[in-house]
JSON list of C-alpha atoms and ligand atoms in Angstrom, two decimals:
[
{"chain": "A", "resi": 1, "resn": "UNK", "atom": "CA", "xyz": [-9.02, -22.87, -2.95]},
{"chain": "A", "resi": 2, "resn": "UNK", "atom": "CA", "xyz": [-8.60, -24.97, -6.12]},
{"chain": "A", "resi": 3, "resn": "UNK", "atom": "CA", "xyz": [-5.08, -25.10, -8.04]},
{"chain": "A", "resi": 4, "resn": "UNK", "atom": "CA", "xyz": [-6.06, -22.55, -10.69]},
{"chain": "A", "resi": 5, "resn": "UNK", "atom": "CA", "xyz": [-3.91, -23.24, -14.30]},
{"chain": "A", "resi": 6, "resn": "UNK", "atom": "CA", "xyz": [-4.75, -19.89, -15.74]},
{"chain": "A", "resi": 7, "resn": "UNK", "atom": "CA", "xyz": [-4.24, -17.52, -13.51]},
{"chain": "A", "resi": 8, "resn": "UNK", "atom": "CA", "xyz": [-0.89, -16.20, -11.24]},
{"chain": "A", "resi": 9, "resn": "UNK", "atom": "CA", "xyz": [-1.44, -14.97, -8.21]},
{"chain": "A", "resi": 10, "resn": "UNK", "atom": "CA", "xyz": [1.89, -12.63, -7.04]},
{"chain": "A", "resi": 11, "resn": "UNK", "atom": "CA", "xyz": [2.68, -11.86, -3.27]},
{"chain": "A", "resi": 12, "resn": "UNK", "atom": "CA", "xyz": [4.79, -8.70, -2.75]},
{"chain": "A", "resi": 13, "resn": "UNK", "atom": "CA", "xyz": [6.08, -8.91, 0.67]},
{"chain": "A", "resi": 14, "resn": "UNK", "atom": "CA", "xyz": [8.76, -7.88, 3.22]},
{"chain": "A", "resi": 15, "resn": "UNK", "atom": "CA", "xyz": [9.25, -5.43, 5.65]},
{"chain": "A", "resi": 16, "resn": "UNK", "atom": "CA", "xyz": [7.30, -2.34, 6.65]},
{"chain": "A", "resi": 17, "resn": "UNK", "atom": "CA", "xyz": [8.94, 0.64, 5.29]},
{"chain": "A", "resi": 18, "resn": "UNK", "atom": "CA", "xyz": [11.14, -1.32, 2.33]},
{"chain": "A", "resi": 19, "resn": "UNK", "atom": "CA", "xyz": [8.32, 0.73, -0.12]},
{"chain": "A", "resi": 20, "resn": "UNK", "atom": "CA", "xyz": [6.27, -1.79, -1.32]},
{"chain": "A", "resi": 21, "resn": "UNK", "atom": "CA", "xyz": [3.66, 0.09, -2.34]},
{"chain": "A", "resi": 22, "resn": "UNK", "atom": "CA", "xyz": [5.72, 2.29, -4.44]},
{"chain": "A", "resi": 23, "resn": "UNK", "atom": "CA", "xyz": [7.08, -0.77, -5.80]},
{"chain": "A", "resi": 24, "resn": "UNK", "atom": "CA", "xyz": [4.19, -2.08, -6.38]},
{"chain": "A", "resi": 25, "resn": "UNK", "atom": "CA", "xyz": [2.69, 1.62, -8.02]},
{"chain": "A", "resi": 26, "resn": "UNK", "atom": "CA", "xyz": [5.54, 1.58, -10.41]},
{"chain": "A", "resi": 27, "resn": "UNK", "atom": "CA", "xyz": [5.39, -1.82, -11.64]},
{"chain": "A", "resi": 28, "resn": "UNK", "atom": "CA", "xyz": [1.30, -0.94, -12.75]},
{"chain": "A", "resi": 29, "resn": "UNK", "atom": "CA", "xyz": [2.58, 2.31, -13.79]},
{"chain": "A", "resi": 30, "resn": "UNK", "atom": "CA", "xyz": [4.78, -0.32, -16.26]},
{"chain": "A", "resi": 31, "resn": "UNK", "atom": "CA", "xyz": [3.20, -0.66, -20.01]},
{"chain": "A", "resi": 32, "resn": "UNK", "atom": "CA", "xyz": [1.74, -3.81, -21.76]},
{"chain": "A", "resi": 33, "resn": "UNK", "atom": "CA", "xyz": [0.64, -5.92, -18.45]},
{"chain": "A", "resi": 34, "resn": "UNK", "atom": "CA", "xyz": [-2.69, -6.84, -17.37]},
{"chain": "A", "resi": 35, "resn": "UNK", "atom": "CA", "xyz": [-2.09, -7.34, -13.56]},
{"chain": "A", "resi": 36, "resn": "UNK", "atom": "CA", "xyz": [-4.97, -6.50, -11.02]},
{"chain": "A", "resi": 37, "resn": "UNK", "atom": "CA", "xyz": [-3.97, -5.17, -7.93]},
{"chain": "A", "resi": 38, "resn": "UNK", "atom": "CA", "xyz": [-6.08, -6.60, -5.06]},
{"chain": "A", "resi": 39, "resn": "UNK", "atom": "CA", "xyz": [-7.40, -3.76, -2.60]},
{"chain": "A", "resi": 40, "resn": "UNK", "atom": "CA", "xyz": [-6.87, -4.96, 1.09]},
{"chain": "A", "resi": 41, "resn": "UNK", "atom": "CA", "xyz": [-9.36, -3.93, 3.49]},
{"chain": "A", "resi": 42, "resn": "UNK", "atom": "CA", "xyz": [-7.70, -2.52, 7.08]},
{"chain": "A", "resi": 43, "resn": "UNK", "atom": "CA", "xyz": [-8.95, -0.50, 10.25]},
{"chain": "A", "resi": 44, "resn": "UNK", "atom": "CA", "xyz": [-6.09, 1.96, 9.89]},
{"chain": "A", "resi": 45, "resn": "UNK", "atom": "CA", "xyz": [-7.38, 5.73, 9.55]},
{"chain": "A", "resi": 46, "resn": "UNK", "atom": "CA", "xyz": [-6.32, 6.94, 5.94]},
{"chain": "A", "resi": 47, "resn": "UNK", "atom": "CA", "xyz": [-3.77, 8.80, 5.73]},
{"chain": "A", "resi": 48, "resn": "UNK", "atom": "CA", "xyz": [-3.53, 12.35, 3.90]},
{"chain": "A", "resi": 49, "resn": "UNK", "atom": "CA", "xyz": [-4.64, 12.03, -0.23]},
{"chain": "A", "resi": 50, "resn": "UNK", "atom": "CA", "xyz": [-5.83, 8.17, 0.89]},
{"chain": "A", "resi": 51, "resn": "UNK", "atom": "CA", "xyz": [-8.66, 6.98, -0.95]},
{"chain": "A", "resi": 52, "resn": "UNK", "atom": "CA", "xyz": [-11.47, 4.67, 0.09]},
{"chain": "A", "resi": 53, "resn": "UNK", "atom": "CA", "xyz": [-11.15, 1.80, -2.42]},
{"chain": "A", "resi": 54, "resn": "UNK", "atom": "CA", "xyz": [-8.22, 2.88, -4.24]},
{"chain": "A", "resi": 55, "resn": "UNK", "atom": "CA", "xyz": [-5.58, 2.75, -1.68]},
{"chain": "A", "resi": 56, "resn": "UNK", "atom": "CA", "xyz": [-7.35, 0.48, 1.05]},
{"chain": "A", "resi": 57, "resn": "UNK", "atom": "CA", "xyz": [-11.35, -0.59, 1.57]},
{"chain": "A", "resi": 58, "resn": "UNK", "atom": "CA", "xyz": [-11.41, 1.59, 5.30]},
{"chain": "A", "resi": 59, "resn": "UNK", "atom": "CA", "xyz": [-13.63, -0.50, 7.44]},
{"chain": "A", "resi": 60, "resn": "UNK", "atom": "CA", "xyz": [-14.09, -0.11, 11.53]},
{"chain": "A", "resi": 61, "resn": "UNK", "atom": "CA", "xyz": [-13.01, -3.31, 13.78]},
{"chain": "A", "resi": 62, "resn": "UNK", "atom": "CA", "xyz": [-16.15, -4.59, 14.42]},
{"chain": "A", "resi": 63, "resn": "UNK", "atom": "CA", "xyz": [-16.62, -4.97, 10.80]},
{"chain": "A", "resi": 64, "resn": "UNK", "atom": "CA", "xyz": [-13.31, -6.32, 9.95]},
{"chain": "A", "resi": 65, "resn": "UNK", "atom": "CA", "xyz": [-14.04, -9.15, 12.99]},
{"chain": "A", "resi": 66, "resn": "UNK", "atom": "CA", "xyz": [-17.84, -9.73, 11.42]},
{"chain": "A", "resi": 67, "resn": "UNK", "atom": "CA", "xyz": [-15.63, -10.89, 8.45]},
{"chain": "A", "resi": 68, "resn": "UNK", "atom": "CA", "xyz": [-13.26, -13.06, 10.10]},
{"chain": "A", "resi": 69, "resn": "UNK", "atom": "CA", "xyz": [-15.71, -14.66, 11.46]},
{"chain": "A", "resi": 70, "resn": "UNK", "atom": "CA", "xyz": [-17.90, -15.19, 8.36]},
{"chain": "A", "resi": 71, "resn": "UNK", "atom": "CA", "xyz": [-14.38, -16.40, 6.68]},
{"chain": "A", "resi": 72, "resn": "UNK", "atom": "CA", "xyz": [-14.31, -13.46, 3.89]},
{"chain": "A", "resi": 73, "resn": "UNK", "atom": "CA", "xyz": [-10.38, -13.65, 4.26]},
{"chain": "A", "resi": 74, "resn": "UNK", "atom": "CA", "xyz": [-8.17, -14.77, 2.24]},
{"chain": "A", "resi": 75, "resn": "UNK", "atom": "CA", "xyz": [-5.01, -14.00, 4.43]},
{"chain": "A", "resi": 76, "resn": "UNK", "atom": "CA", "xyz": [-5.73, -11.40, 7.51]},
{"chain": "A", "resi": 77, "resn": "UNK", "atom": "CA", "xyz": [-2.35, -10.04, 9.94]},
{"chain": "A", "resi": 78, "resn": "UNK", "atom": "CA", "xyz": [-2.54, -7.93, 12.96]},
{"chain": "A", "resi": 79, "resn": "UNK", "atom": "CA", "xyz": [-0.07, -5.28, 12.42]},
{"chain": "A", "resi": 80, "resn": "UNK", "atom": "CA", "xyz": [1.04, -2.75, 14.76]},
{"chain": "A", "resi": 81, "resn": "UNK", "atom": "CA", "xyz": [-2.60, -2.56, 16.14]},
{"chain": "A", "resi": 82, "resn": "UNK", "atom": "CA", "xyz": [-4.56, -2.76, 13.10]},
{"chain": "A", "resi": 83, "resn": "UNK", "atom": "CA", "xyz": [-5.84, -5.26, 11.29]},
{"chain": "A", "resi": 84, "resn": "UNK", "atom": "CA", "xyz": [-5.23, -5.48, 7.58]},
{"chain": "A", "resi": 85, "resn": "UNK", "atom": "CA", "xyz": [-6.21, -8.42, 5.23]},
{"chain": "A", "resi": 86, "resn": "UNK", "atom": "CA", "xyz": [-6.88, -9.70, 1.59]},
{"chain": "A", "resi": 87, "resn": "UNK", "atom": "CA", "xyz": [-10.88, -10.14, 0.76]},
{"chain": "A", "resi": 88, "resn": "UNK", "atom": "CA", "xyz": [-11.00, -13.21, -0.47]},
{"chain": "A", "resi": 89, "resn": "UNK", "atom": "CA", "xyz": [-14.03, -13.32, -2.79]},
{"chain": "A", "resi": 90, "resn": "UNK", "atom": "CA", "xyz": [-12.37, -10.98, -5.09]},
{"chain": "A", "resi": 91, "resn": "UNK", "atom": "CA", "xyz": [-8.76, -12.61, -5.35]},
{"chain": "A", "resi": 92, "resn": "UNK", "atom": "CA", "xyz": [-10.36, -16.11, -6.29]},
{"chain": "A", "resi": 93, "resn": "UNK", "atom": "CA", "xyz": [-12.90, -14.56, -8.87]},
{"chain": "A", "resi": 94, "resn": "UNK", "atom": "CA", "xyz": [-10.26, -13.03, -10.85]},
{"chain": "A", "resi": 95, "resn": "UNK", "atom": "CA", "xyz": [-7.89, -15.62, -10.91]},
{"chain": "A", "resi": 96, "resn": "UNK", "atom": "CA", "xyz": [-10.69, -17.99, -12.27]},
{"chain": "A", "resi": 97, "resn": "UNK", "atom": "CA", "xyz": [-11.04, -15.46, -14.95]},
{"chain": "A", "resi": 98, "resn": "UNK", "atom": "CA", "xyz": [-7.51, -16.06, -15.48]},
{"chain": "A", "resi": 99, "resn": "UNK", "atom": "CA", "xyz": [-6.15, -13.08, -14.28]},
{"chain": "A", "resi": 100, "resn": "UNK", "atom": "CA", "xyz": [-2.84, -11.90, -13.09]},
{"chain": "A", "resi": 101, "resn": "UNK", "atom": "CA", "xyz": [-3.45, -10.86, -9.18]},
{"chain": "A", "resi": 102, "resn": "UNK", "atom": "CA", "xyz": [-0.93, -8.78, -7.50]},
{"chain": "A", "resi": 103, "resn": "UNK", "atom": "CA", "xyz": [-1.38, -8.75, -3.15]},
{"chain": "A", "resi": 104, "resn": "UNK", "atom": "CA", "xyz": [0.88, -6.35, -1.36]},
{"chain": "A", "resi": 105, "resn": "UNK", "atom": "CA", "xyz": [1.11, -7.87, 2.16]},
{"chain": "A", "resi": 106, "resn": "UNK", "atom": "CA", "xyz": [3.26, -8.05, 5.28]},
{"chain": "A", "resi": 107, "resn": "UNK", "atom": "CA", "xyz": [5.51, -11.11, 5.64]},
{"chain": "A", "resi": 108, "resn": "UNK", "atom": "CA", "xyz": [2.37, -12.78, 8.32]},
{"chain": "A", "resi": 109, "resn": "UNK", "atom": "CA", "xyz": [0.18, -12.93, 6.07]},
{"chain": "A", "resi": 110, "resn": "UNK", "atom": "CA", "xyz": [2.11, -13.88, 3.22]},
{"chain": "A", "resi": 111, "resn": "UNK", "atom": "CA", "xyz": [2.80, -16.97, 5.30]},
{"chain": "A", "resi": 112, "resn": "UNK", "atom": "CA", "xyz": [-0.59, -17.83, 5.79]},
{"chain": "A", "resi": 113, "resn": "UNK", "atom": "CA", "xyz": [-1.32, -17.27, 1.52]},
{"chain": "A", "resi": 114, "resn": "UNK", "atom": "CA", "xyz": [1.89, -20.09, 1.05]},
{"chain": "A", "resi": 115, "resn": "UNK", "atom": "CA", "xyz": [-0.01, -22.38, 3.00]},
{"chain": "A", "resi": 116, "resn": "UNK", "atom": "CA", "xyz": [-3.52, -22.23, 1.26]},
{"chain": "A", "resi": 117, "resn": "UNK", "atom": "CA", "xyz": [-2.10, -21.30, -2.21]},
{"chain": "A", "resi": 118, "resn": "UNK", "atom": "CA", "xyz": [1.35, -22.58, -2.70]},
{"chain": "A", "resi": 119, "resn": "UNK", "atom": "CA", "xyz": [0.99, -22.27, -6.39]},
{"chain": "A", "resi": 120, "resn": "UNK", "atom": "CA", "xyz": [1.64, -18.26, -6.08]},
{"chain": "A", "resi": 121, "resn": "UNK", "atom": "CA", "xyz": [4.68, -16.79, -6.34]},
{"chain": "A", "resi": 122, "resn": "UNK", "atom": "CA", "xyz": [6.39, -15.08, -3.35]},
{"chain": "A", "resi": 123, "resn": "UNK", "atom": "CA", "xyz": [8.40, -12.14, -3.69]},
{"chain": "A", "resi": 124, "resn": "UNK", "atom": "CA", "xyz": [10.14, -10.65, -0.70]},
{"chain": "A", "resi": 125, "resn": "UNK", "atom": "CA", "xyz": [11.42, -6.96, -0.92]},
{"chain": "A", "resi": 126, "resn": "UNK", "atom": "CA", "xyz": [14.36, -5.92, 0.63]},
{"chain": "A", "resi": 127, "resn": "UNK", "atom": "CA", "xyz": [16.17, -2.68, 1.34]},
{"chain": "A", "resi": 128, "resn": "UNK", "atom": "CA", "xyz": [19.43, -2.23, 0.38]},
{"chain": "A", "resi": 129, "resn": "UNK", "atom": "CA", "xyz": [20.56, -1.92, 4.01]},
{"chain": "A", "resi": 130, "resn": "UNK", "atom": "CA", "xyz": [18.85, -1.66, 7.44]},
{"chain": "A", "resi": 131, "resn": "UNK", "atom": "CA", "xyz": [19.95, 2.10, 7.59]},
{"chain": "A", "resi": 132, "resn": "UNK", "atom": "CA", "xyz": [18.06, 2.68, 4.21]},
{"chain": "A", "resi": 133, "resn": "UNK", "atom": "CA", "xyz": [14.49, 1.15, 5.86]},
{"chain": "A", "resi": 134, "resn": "UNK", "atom": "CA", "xyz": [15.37, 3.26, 9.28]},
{"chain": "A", "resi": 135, "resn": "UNK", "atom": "CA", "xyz": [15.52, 6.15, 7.28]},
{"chain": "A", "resi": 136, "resn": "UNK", "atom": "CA", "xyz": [12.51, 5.81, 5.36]},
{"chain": "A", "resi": 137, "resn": "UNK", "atom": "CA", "xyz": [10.66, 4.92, 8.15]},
{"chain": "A", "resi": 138, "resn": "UNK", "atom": "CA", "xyz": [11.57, 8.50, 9.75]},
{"chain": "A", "resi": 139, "resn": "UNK", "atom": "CA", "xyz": [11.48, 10.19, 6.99]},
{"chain": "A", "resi": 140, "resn": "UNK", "atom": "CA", "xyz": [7.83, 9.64, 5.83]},
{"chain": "A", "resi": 141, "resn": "UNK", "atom": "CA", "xyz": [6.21, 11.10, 8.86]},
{"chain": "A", "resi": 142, "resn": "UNK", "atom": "CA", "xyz": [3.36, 9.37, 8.94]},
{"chain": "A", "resi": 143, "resn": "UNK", "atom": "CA", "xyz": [3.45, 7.78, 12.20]},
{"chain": "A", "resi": 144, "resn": "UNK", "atom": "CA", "xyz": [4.38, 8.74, 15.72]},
{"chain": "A", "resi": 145, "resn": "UNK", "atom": "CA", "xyz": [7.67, 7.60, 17.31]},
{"chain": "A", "resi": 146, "resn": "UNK", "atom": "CA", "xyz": [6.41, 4.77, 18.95]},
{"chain": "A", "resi": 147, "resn": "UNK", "atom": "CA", "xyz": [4.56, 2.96, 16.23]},
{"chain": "A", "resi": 148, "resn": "UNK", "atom": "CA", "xyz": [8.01, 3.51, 13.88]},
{"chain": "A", "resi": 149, "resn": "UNK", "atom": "CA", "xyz": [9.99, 1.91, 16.79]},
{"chain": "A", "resi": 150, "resn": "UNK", "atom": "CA", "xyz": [7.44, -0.91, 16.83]},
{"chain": "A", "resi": 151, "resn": "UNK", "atom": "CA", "xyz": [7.69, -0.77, 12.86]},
{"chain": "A", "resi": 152, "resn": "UNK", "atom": "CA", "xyz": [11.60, -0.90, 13.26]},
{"chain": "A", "resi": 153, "resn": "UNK", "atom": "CA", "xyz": [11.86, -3.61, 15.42]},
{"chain": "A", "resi": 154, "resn": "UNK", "atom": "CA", "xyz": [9.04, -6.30, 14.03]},
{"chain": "A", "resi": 155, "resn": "UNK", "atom": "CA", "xyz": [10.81, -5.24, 10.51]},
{"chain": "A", "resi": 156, "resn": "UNK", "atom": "CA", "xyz": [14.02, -6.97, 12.52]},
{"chain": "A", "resi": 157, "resn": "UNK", "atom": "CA", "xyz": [11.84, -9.94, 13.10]},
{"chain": "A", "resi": 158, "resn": "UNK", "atom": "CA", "xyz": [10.75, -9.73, 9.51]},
{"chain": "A", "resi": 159, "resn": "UNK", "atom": "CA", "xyz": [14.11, -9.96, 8.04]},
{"chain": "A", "resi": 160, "resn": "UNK", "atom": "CA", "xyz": [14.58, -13.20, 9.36]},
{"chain": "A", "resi": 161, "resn": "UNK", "atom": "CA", "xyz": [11.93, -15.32, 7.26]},
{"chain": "A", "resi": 162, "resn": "UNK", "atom": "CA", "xyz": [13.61, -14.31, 4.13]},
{"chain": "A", "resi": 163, "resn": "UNK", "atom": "CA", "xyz": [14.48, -17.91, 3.10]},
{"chain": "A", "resi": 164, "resn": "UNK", "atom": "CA", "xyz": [10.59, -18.87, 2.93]},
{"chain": "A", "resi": 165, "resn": "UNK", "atom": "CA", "xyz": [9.93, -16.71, -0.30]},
{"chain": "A", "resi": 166, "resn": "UNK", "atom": "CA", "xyz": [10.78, -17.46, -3.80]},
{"chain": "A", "resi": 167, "resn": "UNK", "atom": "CA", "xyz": [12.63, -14.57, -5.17]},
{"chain": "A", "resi": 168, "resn": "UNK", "atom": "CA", "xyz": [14.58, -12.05, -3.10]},
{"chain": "A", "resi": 169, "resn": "UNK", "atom": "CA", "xyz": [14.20, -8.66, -4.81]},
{"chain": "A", "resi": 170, "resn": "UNK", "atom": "CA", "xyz": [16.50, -5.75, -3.43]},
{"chain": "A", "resi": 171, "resn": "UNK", "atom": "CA", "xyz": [14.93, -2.00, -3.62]},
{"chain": "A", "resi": 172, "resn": "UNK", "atom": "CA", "xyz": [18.15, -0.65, -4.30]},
{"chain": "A", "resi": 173, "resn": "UNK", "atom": "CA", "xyz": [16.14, 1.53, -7.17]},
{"chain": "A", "resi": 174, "resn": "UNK", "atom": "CA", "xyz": [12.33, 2.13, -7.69]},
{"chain": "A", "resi": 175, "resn": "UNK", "atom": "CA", "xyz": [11.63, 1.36, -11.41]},
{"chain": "A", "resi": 176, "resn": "UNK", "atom": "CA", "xyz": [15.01, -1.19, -11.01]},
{"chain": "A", "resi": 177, "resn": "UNK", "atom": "CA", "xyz": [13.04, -3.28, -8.39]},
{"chain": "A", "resi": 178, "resn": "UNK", "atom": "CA", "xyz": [9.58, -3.02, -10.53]},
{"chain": "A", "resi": 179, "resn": "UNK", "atom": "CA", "xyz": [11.49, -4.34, -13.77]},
{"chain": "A", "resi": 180, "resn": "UNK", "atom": "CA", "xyz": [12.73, -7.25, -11.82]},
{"chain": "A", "resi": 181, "resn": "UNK", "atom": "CA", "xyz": [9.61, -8.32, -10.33]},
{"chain": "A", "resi": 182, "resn": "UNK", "atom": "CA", "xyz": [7.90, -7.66, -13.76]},
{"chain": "A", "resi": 183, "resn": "UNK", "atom": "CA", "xyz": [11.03, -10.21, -15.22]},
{"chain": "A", "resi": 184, "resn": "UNK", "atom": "CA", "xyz": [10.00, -12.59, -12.43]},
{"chain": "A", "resi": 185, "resn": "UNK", "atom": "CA", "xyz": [6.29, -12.14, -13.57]},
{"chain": "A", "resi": 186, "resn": "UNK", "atom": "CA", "xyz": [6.93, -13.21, -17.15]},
{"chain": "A", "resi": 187, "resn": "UNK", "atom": "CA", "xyz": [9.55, -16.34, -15.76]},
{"chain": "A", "resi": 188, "resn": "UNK", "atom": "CA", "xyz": [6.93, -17.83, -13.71]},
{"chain": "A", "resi": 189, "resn": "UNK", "atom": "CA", "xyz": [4.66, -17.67, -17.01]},
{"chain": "A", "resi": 190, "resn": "UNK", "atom": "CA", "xyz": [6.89, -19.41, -19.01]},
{"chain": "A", "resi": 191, "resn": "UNK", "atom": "CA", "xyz": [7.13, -22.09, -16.27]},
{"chain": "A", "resi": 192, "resn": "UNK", "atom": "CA", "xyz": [6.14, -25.76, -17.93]},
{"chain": "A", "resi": 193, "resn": "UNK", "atom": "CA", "xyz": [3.69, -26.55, -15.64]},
{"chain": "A", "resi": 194, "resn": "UNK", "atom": "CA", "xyz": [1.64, -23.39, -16.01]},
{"chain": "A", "resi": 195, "resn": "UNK", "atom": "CA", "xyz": [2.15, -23.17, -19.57]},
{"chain": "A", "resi": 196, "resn": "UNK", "atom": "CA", "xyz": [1.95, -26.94, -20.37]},
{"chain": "A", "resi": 197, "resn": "UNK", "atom": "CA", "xyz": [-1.77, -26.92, -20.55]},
{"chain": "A", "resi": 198, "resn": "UNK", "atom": "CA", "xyz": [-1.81, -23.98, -23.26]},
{"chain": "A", "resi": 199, "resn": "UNK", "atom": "CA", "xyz": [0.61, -25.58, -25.01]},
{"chain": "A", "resi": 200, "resn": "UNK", "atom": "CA", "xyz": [-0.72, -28.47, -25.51]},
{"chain": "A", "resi": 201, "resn": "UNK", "atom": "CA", "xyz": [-4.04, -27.40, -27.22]},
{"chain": "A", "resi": 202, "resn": "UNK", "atom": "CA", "xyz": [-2.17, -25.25, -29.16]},
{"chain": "A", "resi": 203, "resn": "UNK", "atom": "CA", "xyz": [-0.89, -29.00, -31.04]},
{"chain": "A", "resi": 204, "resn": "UNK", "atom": "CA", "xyz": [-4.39, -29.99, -30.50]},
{"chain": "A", "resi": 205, "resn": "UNK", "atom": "CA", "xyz": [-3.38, -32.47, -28.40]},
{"chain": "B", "resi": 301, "resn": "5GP", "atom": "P1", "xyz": [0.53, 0.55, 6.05]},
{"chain": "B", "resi": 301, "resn": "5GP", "atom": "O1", "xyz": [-0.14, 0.90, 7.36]},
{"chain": "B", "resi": 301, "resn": "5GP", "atom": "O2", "xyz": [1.94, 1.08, 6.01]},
{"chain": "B", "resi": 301, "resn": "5GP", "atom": "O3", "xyz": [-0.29, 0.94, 4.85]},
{"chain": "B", "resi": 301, "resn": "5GP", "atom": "O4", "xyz": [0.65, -1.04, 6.01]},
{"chain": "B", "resi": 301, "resn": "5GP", "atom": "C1", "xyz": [1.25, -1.75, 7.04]},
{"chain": "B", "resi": 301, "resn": "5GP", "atom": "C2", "xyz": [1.67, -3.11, 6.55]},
{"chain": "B", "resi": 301, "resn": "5GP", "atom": "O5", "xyz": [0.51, -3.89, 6.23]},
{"chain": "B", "resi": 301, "resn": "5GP", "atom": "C3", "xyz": [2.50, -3.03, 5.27]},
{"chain": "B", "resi": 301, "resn": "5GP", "atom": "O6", "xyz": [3.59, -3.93, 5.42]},
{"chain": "B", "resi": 301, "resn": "5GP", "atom": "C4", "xyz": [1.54, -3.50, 4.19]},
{"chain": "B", "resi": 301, "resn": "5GP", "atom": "O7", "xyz": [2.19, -4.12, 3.10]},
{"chain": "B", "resi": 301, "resn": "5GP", "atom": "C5", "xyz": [0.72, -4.51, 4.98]},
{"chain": "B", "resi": 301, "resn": "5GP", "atom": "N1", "xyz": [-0.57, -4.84, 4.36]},
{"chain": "B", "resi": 301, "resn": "5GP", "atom": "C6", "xyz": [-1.33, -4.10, 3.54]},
{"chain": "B", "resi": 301, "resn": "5GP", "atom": "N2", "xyz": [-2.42, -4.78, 3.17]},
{"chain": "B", "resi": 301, "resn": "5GP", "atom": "C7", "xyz": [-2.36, -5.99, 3.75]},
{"chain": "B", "resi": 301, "resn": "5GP", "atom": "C8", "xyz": [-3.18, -7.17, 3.73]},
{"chain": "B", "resi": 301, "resn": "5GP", "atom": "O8", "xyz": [-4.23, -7.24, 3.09]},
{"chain": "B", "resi": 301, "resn": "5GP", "atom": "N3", "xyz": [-2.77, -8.22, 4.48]},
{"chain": "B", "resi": 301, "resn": "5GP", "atom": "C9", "xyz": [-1.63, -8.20, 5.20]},
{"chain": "B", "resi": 301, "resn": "5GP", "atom": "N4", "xyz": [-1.30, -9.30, 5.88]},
{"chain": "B", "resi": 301, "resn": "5GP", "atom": "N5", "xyz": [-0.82, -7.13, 5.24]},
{"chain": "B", "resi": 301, "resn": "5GP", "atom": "C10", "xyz": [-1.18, -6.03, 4.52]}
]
């Protein structure tokens, strides 16, 4: 994928049950942005009050494979048995347009996204203890004991590749953690070589 100066692409990772996607709902709940939230596609069953296109794109395995093959991803991960991944087409057609794109990922596929696009910014949410992401974990009921175990101990794993993201950003507080990342958002604008180009026609130069 080309370096693209307009657009920011934003990776909101870490571990499984930190509560990214609240996060990530509160930060587009925030006024005055204009960030696009890319919908992954997975082979997970919805959940109860999950929407088709909103929440995920719900696709069988065979089709999710079809696409791997014909190279529609931009990042894909295994996770706990199901595949989840960021369509690609979509991502690089916004940022083009010179969007701000938001992906909501686990930590392997975040990994893969540094490698293709190191340009993005890499955010990796934390809980404010291990207890705290136990907790939630058990408390959401939304999985049986074994997949939370298996949730539990890859988010051990997780914790450990930390140091390859950006910004650390602790979910001590919901609307605390969105106003960082949001703070991060408007840094990484700011940044001279993303805001170098705009300057400079703005001398006419
Ligand atoms: P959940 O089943 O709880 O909705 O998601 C499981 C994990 O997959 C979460 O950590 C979530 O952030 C991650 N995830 C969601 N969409 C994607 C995606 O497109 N790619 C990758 N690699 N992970 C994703």
């Amino acid at each position: 994928m080309k370096l693209n100066v307009n657009g920011l692409l934003i990776v909101i990772s870490g571990p499984s049950g930190v509560g990214k996607s609240t996060v990530r709902k509160a930060l587009f709940n925030k006024k005055g942005h204009n960030l696009i939230y890319s919908v992954s596609m997975t082979t997970r069953k919805p959940r109860d009050g999950e929407v088709d296109g909103v929440d995920y794109y719900f696709v069988s395995r065979e089709e999710f494979e079809r696409r791997i093959e014909e190279g529609k991803f931009l990042e894909y991960a295994e996770f706990v048995g199901n595949y989840y991944g960021t369509p690609k087409d979509i991502v690089e057609k916004k940022l083009d347009e010179g969007h701000e794109v938001v992906l909501e990922i686990e930590v392997e596929g975040a990994l893969q996204v540094r490698k293709v696009m190191p340009e993005a910014v890499f955010i990796f949410l934390v809980p404010p203890g291990r207890q705290a992401l136990y907790d939630r974990l058990l408390s959401r009921g939304t999985e049986d004991k074994s997949k939370i175990e298996e949730r539990i101990n890859k988010a051990n794993r997780e914790f450990l590749l930390a140091h390859k993201y950006d910004y650390i950003v602790v979910n001590d507080d919901v609307d605390n953690a969105a106003d960082r990342i949001m703070a991060i958002i408007r840094a990484e604008h700011a940044k001279t070589e993303r805001s170098i180009h705009q300057y400079m026609k703005l001398l006419g130069e």
